[in-house]
PDB file of C-alpha atoms in Angstrom:
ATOM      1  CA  UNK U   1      -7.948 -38.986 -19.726  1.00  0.00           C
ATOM      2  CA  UNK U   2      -6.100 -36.482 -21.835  1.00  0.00           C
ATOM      3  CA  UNK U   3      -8.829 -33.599 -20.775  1.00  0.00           C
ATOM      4  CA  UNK U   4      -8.611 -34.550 -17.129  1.00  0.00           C
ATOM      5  CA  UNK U   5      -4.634 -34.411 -16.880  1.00  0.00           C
ATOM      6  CA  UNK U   6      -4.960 -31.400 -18.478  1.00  0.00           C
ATOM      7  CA  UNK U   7      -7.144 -29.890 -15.889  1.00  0.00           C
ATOM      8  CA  UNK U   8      -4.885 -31.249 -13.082  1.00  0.00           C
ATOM      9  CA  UNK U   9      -2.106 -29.537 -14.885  1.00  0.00           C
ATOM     10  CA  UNK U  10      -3.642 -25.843 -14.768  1.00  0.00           C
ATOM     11  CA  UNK U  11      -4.627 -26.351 -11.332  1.00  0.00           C
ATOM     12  CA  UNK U  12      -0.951 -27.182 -10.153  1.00  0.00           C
ATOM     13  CA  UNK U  13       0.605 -24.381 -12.337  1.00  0.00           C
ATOM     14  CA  UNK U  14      -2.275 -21.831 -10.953  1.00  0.00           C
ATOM     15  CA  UNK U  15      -1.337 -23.069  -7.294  1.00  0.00           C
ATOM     16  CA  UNK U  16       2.356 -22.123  -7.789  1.00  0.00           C
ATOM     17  CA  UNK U  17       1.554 -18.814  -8.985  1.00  0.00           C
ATOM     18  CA  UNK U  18       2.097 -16.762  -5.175  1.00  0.00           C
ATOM     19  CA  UNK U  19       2.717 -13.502  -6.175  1.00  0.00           C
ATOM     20  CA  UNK U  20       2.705 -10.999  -8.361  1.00  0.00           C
ATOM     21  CA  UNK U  21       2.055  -6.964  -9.595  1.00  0.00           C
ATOM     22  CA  UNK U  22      -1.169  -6.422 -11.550  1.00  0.00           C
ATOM     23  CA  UNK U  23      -3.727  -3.245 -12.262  1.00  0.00           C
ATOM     24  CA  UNK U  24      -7.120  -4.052 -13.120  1.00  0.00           C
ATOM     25  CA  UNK U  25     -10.172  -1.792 -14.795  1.00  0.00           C
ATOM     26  CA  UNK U  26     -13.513  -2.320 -13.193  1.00  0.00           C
ATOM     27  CA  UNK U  27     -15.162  -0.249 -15.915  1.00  0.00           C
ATOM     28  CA  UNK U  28     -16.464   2.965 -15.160  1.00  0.00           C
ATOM     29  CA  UNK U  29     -15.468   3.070 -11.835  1.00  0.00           C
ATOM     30  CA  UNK U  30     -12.557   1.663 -10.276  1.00  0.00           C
ATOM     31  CA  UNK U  31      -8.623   0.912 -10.598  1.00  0.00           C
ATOM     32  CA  UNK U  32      -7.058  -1.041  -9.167  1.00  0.00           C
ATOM     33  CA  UNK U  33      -2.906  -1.559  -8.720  1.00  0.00           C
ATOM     34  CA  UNK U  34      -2.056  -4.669  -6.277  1.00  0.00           C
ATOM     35  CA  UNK U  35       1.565  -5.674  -5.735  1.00  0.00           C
ATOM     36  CA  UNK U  36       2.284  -8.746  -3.485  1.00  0.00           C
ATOM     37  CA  UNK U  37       5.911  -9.033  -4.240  1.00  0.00           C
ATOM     38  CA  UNK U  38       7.639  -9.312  -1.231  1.00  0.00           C
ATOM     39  CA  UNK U  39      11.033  -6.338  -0.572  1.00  0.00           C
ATOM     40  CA  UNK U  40      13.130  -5.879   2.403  1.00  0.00           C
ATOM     41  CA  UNK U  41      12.595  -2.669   4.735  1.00  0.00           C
ATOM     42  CA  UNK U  42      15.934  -1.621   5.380  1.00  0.00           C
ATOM     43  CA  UNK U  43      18.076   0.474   7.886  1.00  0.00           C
ATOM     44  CA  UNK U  44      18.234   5.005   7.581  1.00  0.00           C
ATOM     45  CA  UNK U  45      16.341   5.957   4.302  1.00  0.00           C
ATOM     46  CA  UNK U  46      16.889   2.964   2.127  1.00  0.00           C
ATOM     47  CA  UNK U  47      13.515   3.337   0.594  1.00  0.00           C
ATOM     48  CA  UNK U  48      11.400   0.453  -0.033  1.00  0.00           C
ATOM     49  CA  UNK U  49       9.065   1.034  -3.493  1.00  0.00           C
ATOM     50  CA  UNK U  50       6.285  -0.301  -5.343  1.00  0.00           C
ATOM     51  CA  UNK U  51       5.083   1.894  -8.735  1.00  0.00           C
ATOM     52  CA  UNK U  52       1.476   1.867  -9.059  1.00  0.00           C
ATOM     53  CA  UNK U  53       0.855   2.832 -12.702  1.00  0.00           C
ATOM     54  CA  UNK U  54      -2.098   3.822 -14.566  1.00  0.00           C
ATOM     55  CA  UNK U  55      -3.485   4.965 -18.155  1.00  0.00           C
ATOM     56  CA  UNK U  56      -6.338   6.001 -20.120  1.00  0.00           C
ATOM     57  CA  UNK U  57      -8.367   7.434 -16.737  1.00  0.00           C
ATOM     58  CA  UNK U  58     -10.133  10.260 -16.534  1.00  0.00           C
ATOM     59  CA  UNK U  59      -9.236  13.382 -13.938  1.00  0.00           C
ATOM     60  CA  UNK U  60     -10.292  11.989 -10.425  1.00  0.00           C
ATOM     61  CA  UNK U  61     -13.971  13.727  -9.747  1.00  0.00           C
ATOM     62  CA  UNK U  62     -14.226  15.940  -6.710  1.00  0.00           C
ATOM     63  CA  UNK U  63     -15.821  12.475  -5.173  1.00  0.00           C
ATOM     64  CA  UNK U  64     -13.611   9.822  -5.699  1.00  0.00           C
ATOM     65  CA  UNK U  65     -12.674   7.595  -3.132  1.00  0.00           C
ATOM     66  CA  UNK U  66      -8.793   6.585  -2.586  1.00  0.00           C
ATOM     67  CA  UNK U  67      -7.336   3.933  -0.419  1.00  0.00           C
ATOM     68  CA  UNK U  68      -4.197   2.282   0.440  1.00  0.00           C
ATOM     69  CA  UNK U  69      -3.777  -0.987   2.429  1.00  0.00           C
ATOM     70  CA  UNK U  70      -0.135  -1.867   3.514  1.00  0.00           C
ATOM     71  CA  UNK U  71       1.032  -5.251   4.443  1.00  0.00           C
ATOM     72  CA  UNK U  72       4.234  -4.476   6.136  1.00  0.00           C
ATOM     73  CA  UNK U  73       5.421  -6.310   9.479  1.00  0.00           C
ATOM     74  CA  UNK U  74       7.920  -4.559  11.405  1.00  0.00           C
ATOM     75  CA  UNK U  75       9.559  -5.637  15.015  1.00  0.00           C
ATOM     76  CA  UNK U  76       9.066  -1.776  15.740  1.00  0.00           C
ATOM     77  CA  UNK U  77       6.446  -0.019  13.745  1.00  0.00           C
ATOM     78  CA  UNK U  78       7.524   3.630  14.343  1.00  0.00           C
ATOM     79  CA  UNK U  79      11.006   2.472  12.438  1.00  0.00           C
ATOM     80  CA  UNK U  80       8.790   3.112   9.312  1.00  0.00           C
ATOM     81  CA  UNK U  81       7.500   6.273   7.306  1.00  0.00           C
ATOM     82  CA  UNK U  82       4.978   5.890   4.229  1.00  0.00           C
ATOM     83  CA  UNK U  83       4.581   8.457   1.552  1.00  0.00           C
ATOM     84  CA  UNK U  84       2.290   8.253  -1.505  1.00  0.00           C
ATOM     85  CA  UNK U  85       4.151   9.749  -4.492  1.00  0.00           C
ATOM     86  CA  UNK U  86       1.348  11.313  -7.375  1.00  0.00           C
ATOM     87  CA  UNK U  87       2.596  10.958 -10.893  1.00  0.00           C
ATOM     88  CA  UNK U  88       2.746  14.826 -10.593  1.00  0.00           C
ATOM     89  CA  UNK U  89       5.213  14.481  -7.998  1.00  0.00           C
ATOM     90  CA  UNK U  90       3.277  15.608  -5.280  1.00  0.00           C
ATOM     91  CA  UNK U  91       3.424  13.688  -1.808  1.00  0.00           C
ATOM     92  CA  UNK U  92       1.445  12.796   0.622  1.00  0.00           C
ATOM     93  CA  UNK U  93       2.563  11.388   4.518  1.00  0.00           C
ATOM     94  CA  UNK U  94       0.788   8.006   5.042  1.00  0.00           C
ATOM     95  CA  UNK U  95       2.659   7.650   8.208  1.00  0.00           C
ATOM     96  CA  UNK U  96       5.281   8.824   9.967  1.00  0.00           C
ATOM     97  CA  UNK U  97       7.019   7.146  12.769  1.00  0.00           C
ATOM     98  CA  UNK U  98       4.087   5.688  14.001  1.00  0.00           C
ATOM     99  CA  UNK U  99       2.790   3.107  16.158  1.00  0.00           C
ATOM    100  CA  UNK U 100       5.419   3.214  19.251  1.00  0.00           C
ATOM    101  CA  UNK U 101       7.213  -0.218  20.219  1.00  0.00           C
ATOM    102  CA  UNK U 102       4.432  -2.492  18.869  1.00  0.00           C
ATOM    103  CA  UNK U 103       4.717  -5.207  16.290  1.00  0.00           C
ATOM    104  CA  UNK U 104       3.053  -5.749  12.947  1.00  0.00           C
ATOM    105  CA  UNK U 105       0.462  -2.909  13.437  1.00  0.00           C
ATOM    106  CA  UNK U 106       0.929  -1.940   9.376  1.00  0.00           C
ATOM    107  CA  UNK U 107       1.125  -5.237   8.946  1.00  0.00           C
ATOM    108  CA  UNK U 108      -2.425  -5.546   6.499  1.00  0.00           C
ATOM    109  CA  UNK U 109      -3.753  -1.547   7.605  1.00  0.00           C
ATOM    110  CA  UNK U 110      -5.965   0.381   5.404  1.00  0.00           C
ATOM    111  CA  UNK U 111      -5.932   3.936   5.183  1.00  0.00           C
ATOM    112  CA  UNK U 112      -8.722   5.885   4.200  1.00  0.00           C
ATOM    113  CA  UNK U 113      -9.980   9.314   5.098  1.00  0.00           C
ATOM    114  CA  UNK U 114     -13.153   7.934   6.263  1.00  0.00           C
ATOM    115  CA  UNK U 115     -11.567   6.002   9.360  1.00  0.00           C
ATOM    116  CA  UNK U 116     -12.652   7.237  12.273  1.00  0.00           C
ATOM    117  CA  UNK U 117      -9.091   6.776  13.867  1.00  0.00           C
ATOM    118  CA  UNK U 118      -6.511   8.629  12.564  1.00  0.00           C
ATOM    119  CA  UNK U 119      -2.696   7.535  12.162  1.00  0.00           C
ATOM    120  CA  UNK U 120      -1.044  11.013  14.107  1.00  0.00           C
ATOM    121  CA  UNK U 121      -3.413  10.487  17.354  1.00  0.00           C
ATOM    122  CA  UNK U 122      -4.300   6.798  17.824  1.00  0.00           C
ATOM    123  CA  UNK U 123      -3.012   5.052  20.968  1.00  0.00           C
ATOM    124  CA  UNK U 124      -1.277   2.087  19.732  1.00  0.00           C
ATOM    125  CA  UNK U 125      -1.329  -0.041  22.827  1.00  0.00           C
ATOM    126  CA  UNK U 126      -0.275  -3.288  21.712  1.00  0.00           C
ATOM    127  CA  UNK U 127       1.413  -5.734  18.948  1.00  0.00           C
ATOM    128  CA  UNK U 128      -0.882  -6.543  15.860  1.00  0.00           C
ATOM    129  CA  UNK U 129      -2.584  -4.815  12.984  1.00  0.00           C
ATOM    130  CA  UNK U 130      -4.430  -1.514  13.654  1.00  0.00           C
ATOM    131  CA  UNK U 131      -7.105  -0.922  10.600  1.00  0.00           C
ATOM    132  CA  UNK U 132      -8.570   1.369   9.137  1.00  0.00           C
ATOM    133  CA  UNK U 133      -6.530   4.236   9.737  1.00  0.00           C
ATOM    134  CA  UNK U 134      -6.566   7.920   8.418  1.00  0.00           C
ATOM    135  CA  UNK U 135      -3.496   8.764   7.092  1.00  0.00           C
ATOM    136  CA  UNK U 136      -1.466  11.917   8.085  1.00  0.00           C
ATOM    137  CA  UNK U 137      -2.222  13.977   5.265  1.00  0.00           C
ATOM    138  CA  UNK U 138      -5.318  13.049   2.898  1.00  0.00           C
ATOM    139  CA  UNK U 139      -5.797  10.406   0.552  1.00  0.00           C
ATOM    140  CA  UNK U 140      -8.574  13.030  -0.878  1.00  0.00           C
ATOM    141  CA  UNK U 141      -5.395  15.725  -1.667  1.00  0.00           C
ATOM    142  CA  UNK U 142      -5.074  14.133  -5.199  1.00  0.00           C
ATOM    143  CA  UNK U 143      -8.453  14.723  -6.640  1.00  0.00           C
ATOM    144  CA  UNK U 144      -8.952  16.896  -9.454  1.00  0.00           C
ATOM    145  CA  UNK U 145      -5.931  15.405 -11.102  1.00  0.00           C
ATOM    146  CA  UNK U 146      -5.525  12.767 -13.643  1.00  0.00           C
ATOM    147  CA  UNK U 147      -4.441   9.677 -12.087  1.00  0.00           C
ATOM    148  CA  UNK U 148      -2.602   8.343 -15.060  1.00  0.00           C
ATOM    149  CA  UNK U 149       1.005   7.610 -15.030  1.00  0.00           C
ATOM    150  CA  UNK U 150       3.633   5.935 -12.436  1.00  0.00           C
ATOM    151  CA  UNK U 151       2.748   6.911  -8.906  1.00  0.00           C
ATOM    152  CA  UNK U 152       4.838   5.919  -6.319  1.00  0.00           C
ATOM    153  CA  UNK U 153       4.850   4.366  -2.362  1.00  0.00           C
ATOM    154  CA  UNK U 154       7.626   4.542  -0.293  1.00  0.00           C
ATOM    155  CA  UNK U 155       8.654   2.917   2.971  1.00  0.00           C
ATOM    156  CA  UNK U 156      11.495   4.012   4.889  1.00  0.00           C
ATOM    157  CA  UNK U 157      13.295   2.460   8.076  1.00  0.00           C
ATOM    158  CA  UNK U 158      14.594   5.044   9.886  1.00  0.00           C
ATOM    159  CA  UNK U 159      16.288   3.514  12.695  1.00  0.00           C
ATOM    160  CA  UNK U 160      18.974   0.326  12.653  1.00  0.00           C
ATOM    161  CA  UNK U 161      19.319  -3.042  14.885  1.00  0.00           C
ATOM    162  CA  UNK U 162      16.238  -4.119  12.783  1.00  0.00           C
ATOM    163  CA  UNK U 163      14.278  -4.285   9.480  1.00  0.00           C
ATOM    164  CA  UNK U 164      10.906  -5.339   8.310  1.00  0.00           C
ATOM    165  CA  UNK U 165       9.242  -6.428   4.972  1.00  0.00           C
ATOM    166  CA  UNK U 166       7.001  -5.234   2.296  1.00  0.00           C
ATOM    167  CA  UNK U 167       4.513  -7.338   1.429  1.00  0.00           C
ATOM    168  CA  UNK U 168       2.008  -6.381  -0.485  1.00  0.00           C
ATOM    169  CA  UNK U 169       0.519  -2.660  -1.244  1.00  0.00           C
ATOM    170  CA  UNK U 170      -3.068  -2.315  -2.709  1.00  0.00           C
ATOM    171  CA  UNK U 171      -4.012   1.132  -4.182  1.00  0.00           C
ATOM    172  CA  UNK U 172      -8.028   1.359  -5.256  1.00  0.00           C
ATOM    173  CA  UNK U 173      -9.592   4.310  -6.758  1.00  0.00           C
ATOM    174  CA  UNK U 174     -12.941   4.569  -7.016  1.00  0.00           C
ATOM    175  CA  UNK U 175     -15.399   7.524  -8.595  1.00  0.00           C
ATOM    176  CA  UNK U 176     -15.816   8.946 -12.155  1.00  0.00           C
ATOM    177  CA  UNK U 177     -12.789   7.407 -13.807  1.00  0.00           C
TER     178      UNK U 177
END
């Protein structure tokens, strides 16, 4: 009885446990920074951040792989520019002003450099999540440097009347590590 309360304990508590910022190691090969705590978007270069943060990696090969998938409903998507922020303090442009009038289209988008459709040229047409994506300026500018240390994305809203969320950001790298 004791054992069995126990175990209905720990699977309450692990239910209740929504959200949260953790980096995991898949050894050799992949990091991994996910943050699912929820932050306003706000109005004219308020920026929104989450701080991706890593140690003890090795220089990223000339082949590693680097994506980014946003979660980050907006009434108008084009409100919003993304930057990835290097520990170097380098920058790239994710997106900026992007996907017209529409609805939610960042709202769960990956961007890679393999996507066939980039971010600067694809027609949004419509409300709901456009994915995958190539961002405006390559994921791929950051290799040859050493990943360690507190990178940075930022979201801006760059027009008023109306804001939108952050709600999760997941950074992967993947190669010699």
């Amino acid at each position: 009885m004791f054992w069995s309360g126990l175990l209905l304990f720990v699977l309450l508590i692990s239910q209740c446990v929504e959200s949260g910022i953790s980096t995991t190691y898949t050894a050799p090969s992949t990091a991994t920074f996910n943050d699912d705590e929820a932050a306003t978007i706000s109005y004219y270069y308020i920026s929104t951040y989450s701080n991706p943060t890593f140690s003890g990696l090795k220089k990223l090969s000339s082949y590693a792989v680097i994506t980014l998938q946003v979660w980050a409903p907006h009434t108008y998507s084009s409100d919003m520019r993304f930057l990835l922020y290097h520990p170097d303090g380098s920058k790239i442009t994710i997106s900026n002003r992007r996907g017209g009038s529409y609805k939610n289209v960042f709202d769960g988008t990956l961007f890679t450099d393999s996507a066939a459709d980039a971010v600067a040229t694809y027609p949004f047409t419509k409300n709901g999540v456009v994915t995958p994506l190539r961002p405006e300026d390559p994921l791929s500018t950051f290799r040859g440097k050493s990943p360690n240390g507190q990178w940075k994305f930022s979201v801006d809203d760059n027009y008023s009347s109306d804001d939108g969320m952050l709600n999760r950001v997941l950074l992967i790298i993947q190669g010699n590590i």
